[in-house]
CSV table of C-alpha atoms and ligand atoms in Angstrom, one decimal:
chain,number,residue,atom,x,y,z
A,20,MET,CA,194.6,72.4,133.5
A,21,SER,CA,198.4,73.1,133.7
A,22,ARG,CA,199.4,75.2,130.8
A,23,VAL,CA,202.5,72.5,129.1
A,24,VAL,CA,204.9,73.9,127.5
A,25,VAL,CA,206.8,71.7,124.8
A,26,ILE,CA,210.1,72.6,123.8
A,27,GLY,CA,211.8,69.9,120.0
A,28,ALA,CA,209.1,68.8,117.2
A,29,GLY,CA,211.7,64.9,117.6
A,30,LEU,CA,209.9,62.0,117.8
A,31,ALA,CA,210.5,63.0,122.3
A,32,GLY,CA,208.5,66.4,122.5
A,33,LEU,CA,205.2,65.4,120.0
A,34,THR,CA,204.8,62.5,122.0
A,35,ALA,CA,205.2,64.2,124.7
A,36,ALA,CA,203.0,66.8,123.8
A,37,LEU,CA,200.0,64.3,122.6
A,38,ARG,CA,199.9,62.6,126.2
A,39,LEU,CA,199.8,65.9,127.8
A,40,ALA,CA,196.8,66.6,125.5
A,41,ARG,CA,194.9,63.0,125.4
A,42,ALA,CA,195.0,64.0,129.4
A,43,GLY,CA,193.3,68.1,129.2
A,44,GLN,CA,196.7,69.5,129.3
A,45,SER,CA,196.8,73.2,128.1
A,46,VAL,CA,200.0,71.7,125.2
A,47,THR,CA,202.3,74.4,124.1
A,48,LEU,CA,205.1,73.3,121.6
A,49,ALA,CA,207.8,75.3,120.5
A,50,THR,CA,210.4,73.6,117.9
A,51,LYS,CA,213.7,75.3,115.1
A,52,GLY,CA,212.8,72.6,112.6
A,53,PRO,CA,211.0,69.1,112.5
A,54,GLY,CA,213.5,66.5,114.5
A,55,GLY,CA,215.0,63.4,113.3
A,56,LEU,CA,211.6,62.0,112.5
A,57,GLN,CA,211.5,62.7,108.8
A,58,LEU,CA,215.3,61.7,108.4
A,59,SER,CA,214.8,58.2,110.4
A,60,GLN,CA,213.5,54.5,108.8
A,61,GLY,CA,210.4,54.9,109.4
A,62,THR,CA,210.9,52.3,112.9
A,63,ILE,CA,210.3,52.3,116.2
A,64,ASP,CA,213.0,50.7,117.4
A,65,ILE,CA,213.3,50.1,121.4
A,66,LEU,CA,216.7,48.1,121.9
A,67,GLY,CA,218.5,46.4,117.9
A,68,TYR,CA,222.5,45.9,119.7
A,69,SER,CA,223.7,45.1,123.2
A,70,PRO,CA,226.3,44.9,122.4
A,71,GLU,CA,225.5,41.3,119.8
A,72,ARG,CA,222.5,40.9,118.4
A,73,VAL,CA,219.4,41.9,120.2
A,74,THR,CA,216.0,39.7,119.0
A,75,ARG,CA,213.4,39.9,122.1
A,76,PRO,CA,214.4,43.8,123.3
A,77,LEU,CA,212.4,44.1,126.4
A,78,GLU,CA,214.3,40.9,127.6
A,79,ALA,CA,217.9,43.0,126.5
A,80,ILE,CA,216.9,45.5,128.5
A,81,ALA,CA,217.5,43.7,132.0
A,82,SER,CA,220.8,43.4,130.6
A,83,LEU,CA,222.4,47.0,129.9
A,84,PRO,CA,224.5,49.4,132.1
A,85,ASP,CA,222.9,51.2,135.0
A,86,GLU,CA,223.6,54.0,133.3
A,87,HIS,CA,221.3,52.6,130.1
A,88,PRO,CA,217.9,55.7,130.7
A,89,TYR,CA,215.9,52.3,130.3
A,90,ALA,CA,217.8,51.3,134.0
A,91,SER,CA,215.1,54.1,135.3
A,92,ILE,CA,212.6,53.0,133.4
A,93,GLY,CA,212.1,49.3,132.5
A,94,ALA,CA,211.3,46.8,130.6
A,95,ASP,CA,206.9,47.2,131.3
A,96,GLU,CA,207.4,51.0,130.9
A,97,VAL,CA,209.7,50.8,127.7
A,98,ALA,CA,207.3,48.2,126.2
A,99,ALA,CA,203.7,50.1,127.6
A,100,ALA,CA,204.3,53.7,126.2
A,101,VAL,CA,205.2,52.1,123.0
A,102,ILE,CA,202.8,50.3,122.7
A,103,TRP,CA,200.4,53.6,123.2
A,104,LEU,CA,201.9,55.0,120.3
A,105,GLY,CA,201.1,52.3,118.5
A,106,GLN,CA,197.1,52.3,119.6
A,107,GLN,CA,198.2,55.8,118.6
A,108,LEU,CA,199.2,56.2,115.3
A,109,GLY,CA,197.2,52.8,114.4
A,110,PRO,CA,198.1,49.6,112.7
A,111,GLU,CA,198.0,51.1,109.2
A,112,LEU,CA,201.2,52.2,110.5
A,113,LEU,CA,202.7,50.4,112.9
A,114,THR,CA,203.0,46.8,113.6
A,115,GLY,CA,204.9,44.6,115.4
A,116,ASP,CA,205.1,43.2,119.0
A,117,PRO,CA,207.0,44.8,120.9
A,118,SER,CA,209.1,42.4,122.2
A,119,THR,CA,210.1,40.5,119.7
A,120,ASN,CA,212.2,42.6,116.5
A,121,LEU,CA,211.5,42.0,112.8
A,122,HIS,CA,215.2,41.8,110.6
A,123,LEU,CA,214.4,43.9,107.9
A,124,PRO,CA,216.6,44.3,104.9
A,125,THR,CA,218.1,47.7,104.8
A,126,ALA,CA,219.3,50.5,101.2
A,127,VAL,CA,222.4,48.2,101.2
A,128,GLY,CA,221.1,44.9,102.4
A,129,ALA,CA,222.0,44.7,105.8
A,130,LEU,CA,219.6,43.5,108.4
A,131,ARG,CA,218.3,45.9,110.7
A,132,PRO,CA,216.4,45.1,113.8
A,133,THR,CA,213.8,46.5,115.2
A,134,ALA,CA,210.5,46.9,116.8
A,135,LEU,CA,207.6,48.0,115.2
A,136,ALA,CA,207.8,48.6,111.4
A,137,GLN,CA,205.0,50.3,108.9
A,138,PRO,CA,203.2,46.8,107.3
A,139,SER,CA,204.9,47.8,103.7
A,140,MET,CA,207.8,46.7,105.3
A,141,VAL,CA,207.5,43.1,108.2
A,142,ALA,CA,206.6,40.8,104.6
A,143,GLY,CA,210.9,42.0,104.5
A,144,ASP,CA,211.2,40.0,108.8
A,145,ALA,CA,214.4,38.0,108.0
A,146,ARG,CA,212.9,35.0,109.6
A,147,SER,CA,212.9,31.8,108.9
A,148,LEU,CA,210.0,31.0,106.5
A,149,SER,CA,207.7,29.6,109.3
A,150,ALA,CA,208.5,32.0,111.8
A,151,HIS,CA,206.9,34.2,108.8
A,152,GLU,CA,203.6,31.9,109.4
A,153,GLN,CA,203.6,31.8,112.9
A,154,ARG,CA,203.5,35.2,113.1
A,155,GLY,CA,201.3,35.5,110.6
A,156,ALA,CA,202.9,38.6,108.8
A,157,ALA,CA,202.5,38.2,105.6
A,158,PRO,CA,200.1,36.2,105.2
A,159,ARG,CA,197.6,38.6,107.3
A,160,SER,CA,198.6,41.8,105.2
A,161,LEU,CA,197.8,40.5,101.9
A,162,SER,CA,194.2,40.9,100.4
A,163,ALA,CA,194.6,39.0,97.2
A,164,PRO,CA,194.5,35.3,97.6
A,165,GLU,CA,195.9,34.9,94.7
A,166,ALA,CA,199.3,35.9,96.3
A,167,ARG,CA,198.2,33.5,100.0
A,168,ASP,CA,198.5,31.4,97.6
A,169,ALA,CA,201.6,31.9,96.4
A,170,HIS,CA,203.1,32.3,100.5
A,171,ALA,CA,201.5,29.0,101.1
A,172,ARG,CA,203.5,27.4,98.4
A,173,SER,CA,206.9,28.9,98.6
A,174,LEU,CA,206.5,27.4,102.5
A,175,SER,CA,205.3,24.3,101.7
A,176,ALA,CA,208.1,22.7,100.3
A,177,PRO,CA,210.8,22.7,103.5
A,178,GLU,CA,214.6,22.7,101.4
A,179,GLU,CA,218.3,22.9,102.0
A,180,ARG,CA,220.6,25.7,101.1
A,181,GLY,CA,224.8,25.4,101.6
A,182,GLY,CA,223.8,22.8,104.0
A,183,VAL,CA,221.7,25.0,105.7
A,184,SER,CA,217.7,25.5,105.7
A,185,LYS,CA,216.9,27.9,103.9
A,186,GLY,CA,215.3,31.6,104.4
A,187,LEU,CA,213.1,34.3,102.2
A,188,THR,CA,214.0,34.8,99.1
A,189,TYR,CA,214.1,38.2,98.2
A,190,ALA,CA,213.7,39.5,94.5
A,191,VAL,CA,214.7,43.5,93.9
A,192,VAL,CA,213.2,45.1,91.8
A,193,GLY,CA,214.6,49.1,91.8
A,194,VAL,CA,214.4,52.1,89.7
A,195,ARG,CA,216.7,52.9,87.4
A,196,GLN,CA,216.2,57.0,87.6
A,197,LEU,CA,216.0,55.9,91.6
A,198,LYS,CA,219.5,56.4,93.1
A,199,ASP,CA,220.6,55.6,96.3
A,200,PHE,CA,218.0,52.0,96.1
A,201,PRO,CA,220.7,50.4,95.2
A,202,ALA,CA,218.9,46.8,94.2
A,203,ASP,CA,221.9,45.1,92.7
A,204,LEU,CA,224.4,45.1,96.2
A,205,ILE,CA,221.3,45.0,98.3
A,206,ALA,CA,220.5,41.2,96.7
A,207,GLY,CA,224.3,40.9,96.4
A,208,ASN,CA,224.8,40.9,100.5
A,209,LEU,CA,222.0,39.4,101.3
A,210,ALA,CA,222.1,36.3,99.7
A,211,ARG,CA,225.2,36.6,101.3
A,212,THR,CA,223.3,36.3,104.8
A,213,THR,CA,222.5,34.1,107.3
A,214,ALA,CA,219.3,35.1,109.5
A,215,PRO,CA,218.8,35.9,112.9
A,216,ASP,CA,217.4,32.4,113.5
A,217,GLY,CA,220.0,30.8,110.9
A,218,THR,CA,218.4,29.9,108.1
A,219,ARG,CA,220.0,31.0,104.8
A,220,LEU,CA,218.4,34.0,102.7
A,221,ALA,CA,218.6,33.7,99.4
A,222,ALA,CA,217.9,37.1,97.0
A,223,ASN,CA,218.1,38.4,93.4
A,224,SER,CA,218.0,41.6,91.6
A,225,ALA,CA,215.8,43.1,88.7
A,226,TRP,CA,215.4,46.9,87.6
A,227,ILE,CA,211.7,48.2,86.0
A,228,ASP,CA,212.8,52.0,84.2
A,229,LEU,CA,209.6,54.4,85.7
A,230,GLN,CA,210.0,57.6,85.7
A,231,ALA,CA,208.0,59.7,87.7
A,232,ARG,CA,207.9,63.4,86.5
A,233,PRO,CA,209.0,63.6,82.4
A,234,GLY,CA,212.9,65.4,81.8
A,235,GLU,CA,214.0,65.2,85.9
A,236,ALA,CA,216.9,64.4,86.1
A,237,ASP,CA,217.2,63.5,89.4
A,238,PRO,CA,214.6,62.1,91.1
A,239,SER,CA,213.6,62.0,95.0
A,240,PRO,CA,212.4,59.2,96.8
A,241,LEU,CA,209.9,62.2,97.3
A,242,THR,CA,209.0,62.4,93.6
A,243,TYR,CA,208.1,58.6,93.3
A,244,ALA,CA,206.3,58.9,96.6
A,245,ARG,CA,204.5,61.8,96.0
A,246,SER,CA,203.4,60.4,92.5
A,247,MET,CA,202.0,57.6,94.3
A,248,ASP,CA,199.1,59.0,95.1
A,249,ASP,CA,199.3,58.9,91.6
A,250,GLU,CA,197.0,55.3,91.6
A,251,ALA,CA,197.3,55.1,87.6
A,252,PHE,CA,200.8,56.0,88.2
A,253,ALA,CA,201.1,53.2,91.7
A,254,ALA,CA,199.4,50.5,89.4
A,255,THR,CA,201.4,51.0,86.8
A,256,PHE,CA,204.4,51.2,88.5
A,257,ALA,CA,203.5,48.0,90.3
A,258,ARG,CA,202.7,46.1,86.2
A,259,ALA,CA,206.1,47.2,86.6
A,260,VAL,CA,207.7,45.1,89.0
A,261,ALA,CA,205.2,42.1,89.0
A,262,LYS,CA,206.5,41.7,85.5
A,263,ALA,CA,210.7,42.5,86.2
A,264,ALA,CA,210.6,40.1,89.4
A,265,GLY,CA,212.4,37.8,90.3
A,266,LYS,CA,211.7,34.4,91.2
A,267,GLY,CA,211.0,34.4,94.9
A,268,ASP,CA,209.0,34.9,98.1
A,269,VAL,CA,209.1,38.5,98.7
A,270,VAL,CA,209.6,41.3,96.2
A,271,ALA,CA,211.2,44.5,97.8
A,272,VAL,CA,210.9,47.7,96.8
A,273,PRO,CA,211.4,50.9,97.4
A,274,ALA,CA,210.5,52.7,99.5
A,275,VAL,CA,207.7,54.9,98.1
A,276,LEU,CA,204.6,53.5,98.1
A,277,GLY,CA,203.3,57.0,98.8
A,278,ILE,CA,202.5,59.7,102.1
A,279,ARG,CA,200.1,61.1,101.8
A,280,ARG,CA,197.7,58.1,100.4
A,281,ARG,CA,196.4,55.1,102.7
A,282,GLY,CA,196.5,51.7,100.8
A,283,VAL,CA,199.0,52.6,97.5
A,284,TRP,CA,201.3,49.0,99.3
A,285,GLN,CA,198.4,47.5,99.6
A,286,GLN,CA,197.6,48.1,96.1
A,287,VAL,CA,200.7,47.8,95.1
A,288,GLN,CA,200.5,44.1,96.6
A,289,ASP,CA,197.7,42.7,94.7
A,290,ILE,CA,198.9,43.7,91.6
A,291,VAL,CA,202.1,42.3,91.5
A,292,GLY,CA,200.8,39.3,92.9
A,293,ARG,CA,202.9,38.2,95.9
A,294,PRO,CA,204.1,39.8,99.4
A,295,VAL,CA,206.1,42.8,99.1
A,296,CYS,CA,208.1,44.6,101.5
A,297,GLU,CA,209.3,48.7,101.4
A,298,ILE,CA,213.1,48.7,101.9
A,299,PRO,CA,213.5,52.7,103.7
A,300,LEU,CA,216.1,54.2,101.2
A,301,PRO,CA,219.0,57.4,102.9
A,302,PRO,CA,217.2,60.3,103.4
A,303,PRO,CA,215.6,62.0,102.9
A,304,SER,CA,213.0,58.9,104.0
A,305,VAL,CA,209.1,58.5,102.7
A,306,PRO,CA,208.2,56.4,106.1
A,307,GLY,CA,209.9,59.2,108.2
A,308,LEU,CA,208.5,60.9,106.6
A,309,ARG,CA,204.7,59.9,107.4
A,310,LEU,CA,205.2,58.7,110.8
A,311,TYR,CA,205.8,62.7,111.2
A,312,GLU,CA,202.7,63.6,109.4
A,313,ALA,CA,200.7,61.6,111.4
A,314,LEU,CA,202.0,62.1,114.6
A,315,LEU,CA,202.0,65.9,113.6
A,316,ALA,CA,198.5,65.2,112.7
A,317,LEU,CA,197.1,63.5,116.0
A,318,VAL,CA,198.9,66.5,117.9
A,319,ARG,CA,197.2,69.6,115.7
A,320,ALA,CA,194.3,67.3,116.1
A,321,ALA,CA,194.0,67.1,120.2
A,322,GLY,CA,194.1,70.7,120.0
A,323,VAL,CA,198.0,71.9,120.6
A,324,ARG,CA,199.4,75.0,120.4
A,325,PHE,CA,202.6,74.4,117.6
A,326,ILE,CA,204.8,77.2,117.1
A,327,GLN,CA,207.8,75.9,114.3
A,328,GLY,CA,211.0,78.2,113.0
A,329,SER,CA,211.2,78.3,117.0
A,330,HIS,CA,214.5,79.0,118.7
A,331,VAL,CA,214.5,78.6,122.7
A,332,THR,CA,217.2,81.0,123.9
A,333,GLY,CA,216.8,81.1,127.4
A,334,PHE,CA,214.4,81.8,130.7
A,335,THR,CA,212.4,82.8,133.8
A,336,PRO,CA,213.3,81.1,137.0
A,337,ASP,CA,211.2,82.1,140.4
A,338,GLY,CA,212.7,80.1,143.2
A,339,GLY,CA,213.4,76.4,142.2
A,340,ARG,CA,210.7,76.2,138.8
A,341,VAL,CA,211.2,77.4,134.9
A,342,ALA,CA,207.9,81.0,135.4
A,343,SER,CA,208.5,81.3,131.3
A,344,VAL,CA,211.0,80.4,129.1
A,345,THR,CA,211.8,82.3,126.3
A,346,LEU,CA,211.6,82.1,122.1
A,347,ALA,CA,213.1,84.2,119.6
A,348,ALA,CA,210.3,85.1,117.3
A,349,ALA,CA,209.8,87.4,114.8
A,350,GLY,CA,209.4,91.1,115.9
A,351,GLY,CA,211.9,90.0,119.1
A,352,PRO,CA,211.9,87.4,122.4
A,353,ARG,CA,208.7,86.5,123.7
A,354,GLU,CA,208.3,85.0,126.9
A,355,LEU,CA,205.5,81.6,126.8
A,356,ALA,CA,204.7,81.1,130.9
A,357,ALA,CA,204.7,77.5,131.6
A,358,ASP,CA,203.6,75.8,135.4
A,359,ALA,CA,205.6,71.9,133.6
A,360,VAL,CA,208.0,72.9,131.5
A,361,VAL,CA,209.4,69.6,128.9
A,362,PHE,CA,212.1,69.6,127.0
A,363,ALA,CA,212.4,67.6,124.7
A,364,PRO,CA,215.9,68.8,122.2
A,365,GLY,CA,217.6,66.4,120.8
A,366,GLY,CA,221.5,66.1,121.5
A,367,PHE,CA,224.4,66.4,119.5
A,368,GLU,CA,222.7,66.2,116.2
A,369,SER,CA,219.8,68.6,116.4
A,370,GLY,CA,222.5,70.8,118.1
A,371,ALA,CA,220.8,70.2,121.7
A,372,LEU,CA,225.2,70.4,123.0
A,373,SER,CA,227.6,71.8,121.5
A,374,VAL,CA,231.1,71.4,122.0
A,375,ASP,CA,232.4,75.6,121.9
A,376,SER,CA,236.7,75.7,120.8
A,377,TYR,CA,237.7,74.2,124.3
A,378,GLY,CA,236.7,70.8,123.8
A,379,THR,CA,234.0,72.7,126.2
A,380,ILE,CA,230.4,71.0,125.9
A,381,SER,CA,227.3,72.4,127.8
A,382,GLU,CA,223.6,73.0,127.3
A,383,PRO,CA,222.9,76.4,126.4
A,384,VAL,CA,218.8,76.7,126.8
A,385,PHE,CA,219.0,75.7,130.5
A,386,GLY,CA,222.8,75.7,131.4
A,387,LEU,CA,222.3,72.2,132.4
A,388,PRO,CA,224.0,69.4,134.9
A,389,LEU,CA,226.1,67.3,132.3
A,390,THR,CA,227.7,64.3,132.7
A,391,ALA,CA,231.1,65.1,131.3
A,392,THR,CA,232.1,68.8,130.1
A,393,ASP,CA,235.6,68.0,128.3
A,394,ALA,CA,234.8,66.6,124.8
A,395,GLY,CA,239.0,65.8,124.5
A,396,GLU,CA,238.7,62.5,126.2
A,397,LEU,CA,235.7,61.8,124.6
A,398,ILE,CA,236.9,62.2,121.3
A,399,THR,CA,237.9,58.7,119.9
A,400,GLU,CA,239.7,58.1,116.6
A,401,LYS,CA,237.7,54.5,115.3
A,402,TYR,CA,235.0,55.3,113.4
A,403,TRP,CA,232.9,51.7,113.6
A,404,GLY,CA,234.5,51.7,117.5
A,405,PRO,CA,232.7,53.2,120.5
A,406,HIS,CA,232.7,56.5,120.4
A,407,PRO,CA,232.0,57.8,124.8
A,408,LEU,CA,231.0,61.4,123.4
A,409,PHE,CA,227.6,60.6,121.7
A,410,GLU,CA,226.6,59.2,125.6
A,411,VAL,CA,227.5,62.9,127.4
A,412,GLY,CA,223.9,64.4,128.8
A,413,VAL,CA,222.0,64.9,131.4
A,414,ARG,CA,221.0,62.7,134.3
A,415,VAL,CA,217.4,62.7,135.6
A,416,ASP,CA,215.5,62.0,138.7
A,417,ASP,CA,213.2,58.8,138.7
A,418,ALA,CA,210.6,61.0,137.1
A,419,GLY,CA,213.0,62.5,134.1
A,420,ARG,CA,213.6,65.9,136.3
A,421,PRO,CA,217.3,66.9,135.0
A,422,VAL,CA,220.1,66.2,138.7
A,423,GLY,CA,223.4,67.5,139.4
A,424,GLU,CA,225.1,67.3,142.1
A,425,ARG,CA,222.9,70.2,144.6
A,426,GLY,CA,219.9,68.0,143.0
A,427,VAL,CA,217.1,68.3,140.9
A,428,ALA,CA,217.0,71.5,139.1
A,429,HIS,CA,214.5,72.6,138.2
A,430,GLU,CA,211.3,71.4,140.3
A,431,ASN,CA,208.5,71.7,137.2
A,432,LEU,CA,211.7,70.7,134.4
A,433,TYR,CA,211.6,67.1,133.0
A,434,VAL,CA,214.0,66.1,130.0
A,435,ALA,CA,213.0,64.1,127.2
A,436,GLY,CA,214.7,61.9,124.5
A,437,GLY,CA,218.1,62.6,123.4
A,438,ILE,CA,219.0,64.8,125.8
A,439,ILE,CA,219.3,61.9,128.4
A,440,ALA,CA,222.8,60.4,129.1
A,441,GLY,CA,224.2,56.7,129.4
A,442,ALA,CA,223.8,55.9,125.5
A,443,GLU,CA,224.9,55.6,122.4
A,444,ARG,CA,221.5,55.7,120.7
A,445,TRP,CA,222.5,55.2,117.1
A,446,ARG,CA,224.1,52.7,117.5
A,447,ASP,CA,222.3,50.3,120.7
A,448,LYS,CA,219.3,51.2,118.2
A,449,SER,CA,217.0,52.6,121.2
A,450,GLY,CA,217.6,55.8,120.4
A,451,ASP,CA,213.3,55.7,119.8
A,452,GLY,CA,212.3,53.2,122.4
A,453,VAL,CA,214.3,56.1,124.4
A,454,ALA,CA,212.7,59.0,122.9
A,455,VAL,CA,208.7,57.2,123.4
A,456,ALA,CA,209.5,56.2,127.1
A,457,THR,CA,210.9,58.3,128.1
A,458,ALA,CA,208.7,62.0,127.1
A,459,ILE,CA,205.2,59.5,128.6
A,460,ARG,CA,207.4,58.9,131.7
A,461,ALA,CA,207.4,63.0,131.4
A,462,ALA,CA,204.0,63.9,130.7
A,463,ASP,CA,202.9,61.2,133.5
A,464,HIS,CA,204.4,62.6,136.4
A,465,ILE,CA,203.1,66.3,135.4
A,466,THR,CA,199.4,64.9,135.1
A,467,GLY,CA,199.9,62.8,138.1
A,468,GLY,CA,199.4,59.7,136.3
A,469,ALA,CA,202.7,58.4,136.5
A,470,ARG,CA,202.2,54.6,138.4
B,30,LIG,C1,223.3,60.2,113.0
B,30,LIG,C2,222.2,59.2,114.0
B,30,LIG,C3,221.1,58.4,114.1
B,30,LIG,C4,220.6,57.4,115.1
B,30,LIG,N1,219.5,56.4,114.1
B,30,LIG,C5,219.1,55.5,114.7
B,30,LIG,C6,218.2,54.1,115.4
B,30,LIG,O1,218.2,53.6,113.7
B,30,LIG,N2,217.4,54.3,115.8
B,30,LIG,C7,217.7,55.1,117.5
B,30,LIG,O2,216.6,54.1,118.0
B,30,LIG,N3,217.9,55.6,116.9
B,30,LIG,C8,219.1,56.8,116.5
B,30,LIG,N4,218.9,58.1,116.6
B,30,LIG,C9,218.9,58.9,117.5
B,30,LIG,C10,217.7,59.6,117.6
B,30,LIG,O3,218.5,60.9,117.8
B,30,LIG,C11,216.9,58.7,118.7
B,30,LIG,O4,215.5,57.7,117.5
B,30,LIG,C12,215.8,60.2,118.2
B,30,LIG,O5,215.0,60.3,117.1
B,30,LIG,C13,215.3,61.0,118.9
B,30,LIG,O6,213.9,62.0,119.3
B,30,LIG,P1,213.9,63.8,119.7
B,30,LIG,O7,213.0,63.7,119.8
B,30,LIG,O8,214.7,63.6,121.5
B,30,LIG,O9,215.3,64.4,119.3
B,30,LIG,P2,215.2,64.8,118.1
B,30,LIG,O10,213.9,63.7,116.6
B,30,LIG,O11,216.5,65.5,117.3
B,30,LIG,O12,214.2,66.4,118.1
B,30,LIG,C14,214.4,67.4,118.4
B,30,LIG,C15,213.5,68.7,117.9
B,30,LIG,O13,213.6,69.8,118.8
B,30,LIG,C16,214.1,70.7,118.7
B,30,LIG,N5,215.0,71.9,119.5
B,30,LIG,C17,216.7,71.6,119.7
B,30,LIG,N6,216.4,72.5,120.3
B,30,LIG,C18,216.0,73.3,120.7
B,30,LIG,C19,215.6,74.3,120.5
B,30,LIG,N7,216.6,75.2,121.2
B,30,LIG,N8,214.4,75.2,121.1
B,30,LIG,C20,213.6,75.3,120.5
B,30,LIG,N9,214.2,73.8,119.4
B,30,LIG,C21,214.9,72.8,119.3
B,30,LIG,C22,214.6,70.5,116.9
B,30,LIG,O14,214.9,71.0,115.7
B,30,LIG,C23,213.8,69.1,116.9
B,30,LIG,O15,212.7,69.6,116.4
B,30,LIG,C24,219.7,58.2,115.6
B,30,LIG,C25,220.1,59.8,116.0
B,30,LIG,C26,222.1,60.1,115.3
B,30,LIG,C27,221.9,61.5,115.4
């Protein structure tokens, strides 16, 4: 059994730790903070844009440039990695098919491509009604016979909308007290949207008045989500939504349908009597938190030693290897000895890469070689244009070890996730798939399980 230290508790670090622990390694995960998962939409994106919107992400991987982190992994390994993660979390938390993107409404009424989503979101997939039926997404997730009948009725009457085939109609319902879910804007934008399959969407909006905690002036999505852990509150919410919602195939509500209590979405859907989809809000993200808490619980249950609030500041080398990493712990620095290290610290957003006042980019913990070091040349003024700065990171060998001009940096140091160079992950929506696939590559090379 090896002693493996994983650095970082984002999607990459948690996935690597779980995979290593499942393979019988002695794993310590050290992290300074919780990572980006709980700010995320709670979905697993594989590839959303390349540069146009992608509907079949695994096929699209083949056309990515050689520098993209996926290029050295390949579509099959990416699919296997994402499926493995989905199996660990279970179908109550993640569902979908890695070969086909869902197109889910966002909190501004745009459509967002993603591969795996939470079951509570899937009925919002904007592909045509017949695609819904073939895939069985919405009907399969329903338990109430009334909901099934309502959906079947909507399928039986194909219509046209402005000369284009009719797509889904969303009945969007907001909560007056909950900001960041502008139901009118969401419905207005959806109603202007043609779905990727060419069907024309429609939408209407409505509001309910419901306080989660009496007297609270500015409740967050978390306030509502925690209140939903009370079955009676969830039932009150659902009855109000059922009464207010306009006509539509899918009733869309803010993503506040519980954090810890499973089955809130099903309960709400049963009462509403139509397919219900959650639309994630800006952070703090309830679906992101669900994913983070579930993954962390699996990691802990698998026996991983979890040290949070600890910044890794450096390391002790031994020949071409990392002998230990240094933790800035309360009371002074502490060494964690390791046979292998998975470094999964994210990118600029988590402070894993920094730019000093001279515009020099560096990776401060291991001093790893980067694909570029002069930020000045890479910062562009076009807000919506490409931002090459965010493609900067570490180049890796086939095992996921950082390489520079002098070869592999350290024999037993592997990297995973956002630190790897070659993709604007938030723009092409590949960050989640990259995090999961590179974490599994690193873990499998450490355990000798790599193919
Ligand atoms: C604004 C924004 C939006 C994005 N949107 C998307 C999207 O829609 N779809 C998508 O696929 N990707 C998106 N991404 C990319 C996203 O970063 C990845 O999807 C993924 O979450 C990265 O996971 P990670 O584990 O590599 O990094 P992170 O989630 O950033 O986790 C890094 C972890 O390392 C810890 N850490 C860092 N340095 C140290 C240290 N020295 N010592 C100890 N711990 C340390 C941090 O505390 C954290 O726990 C987005 C990124 C940003 C910045």
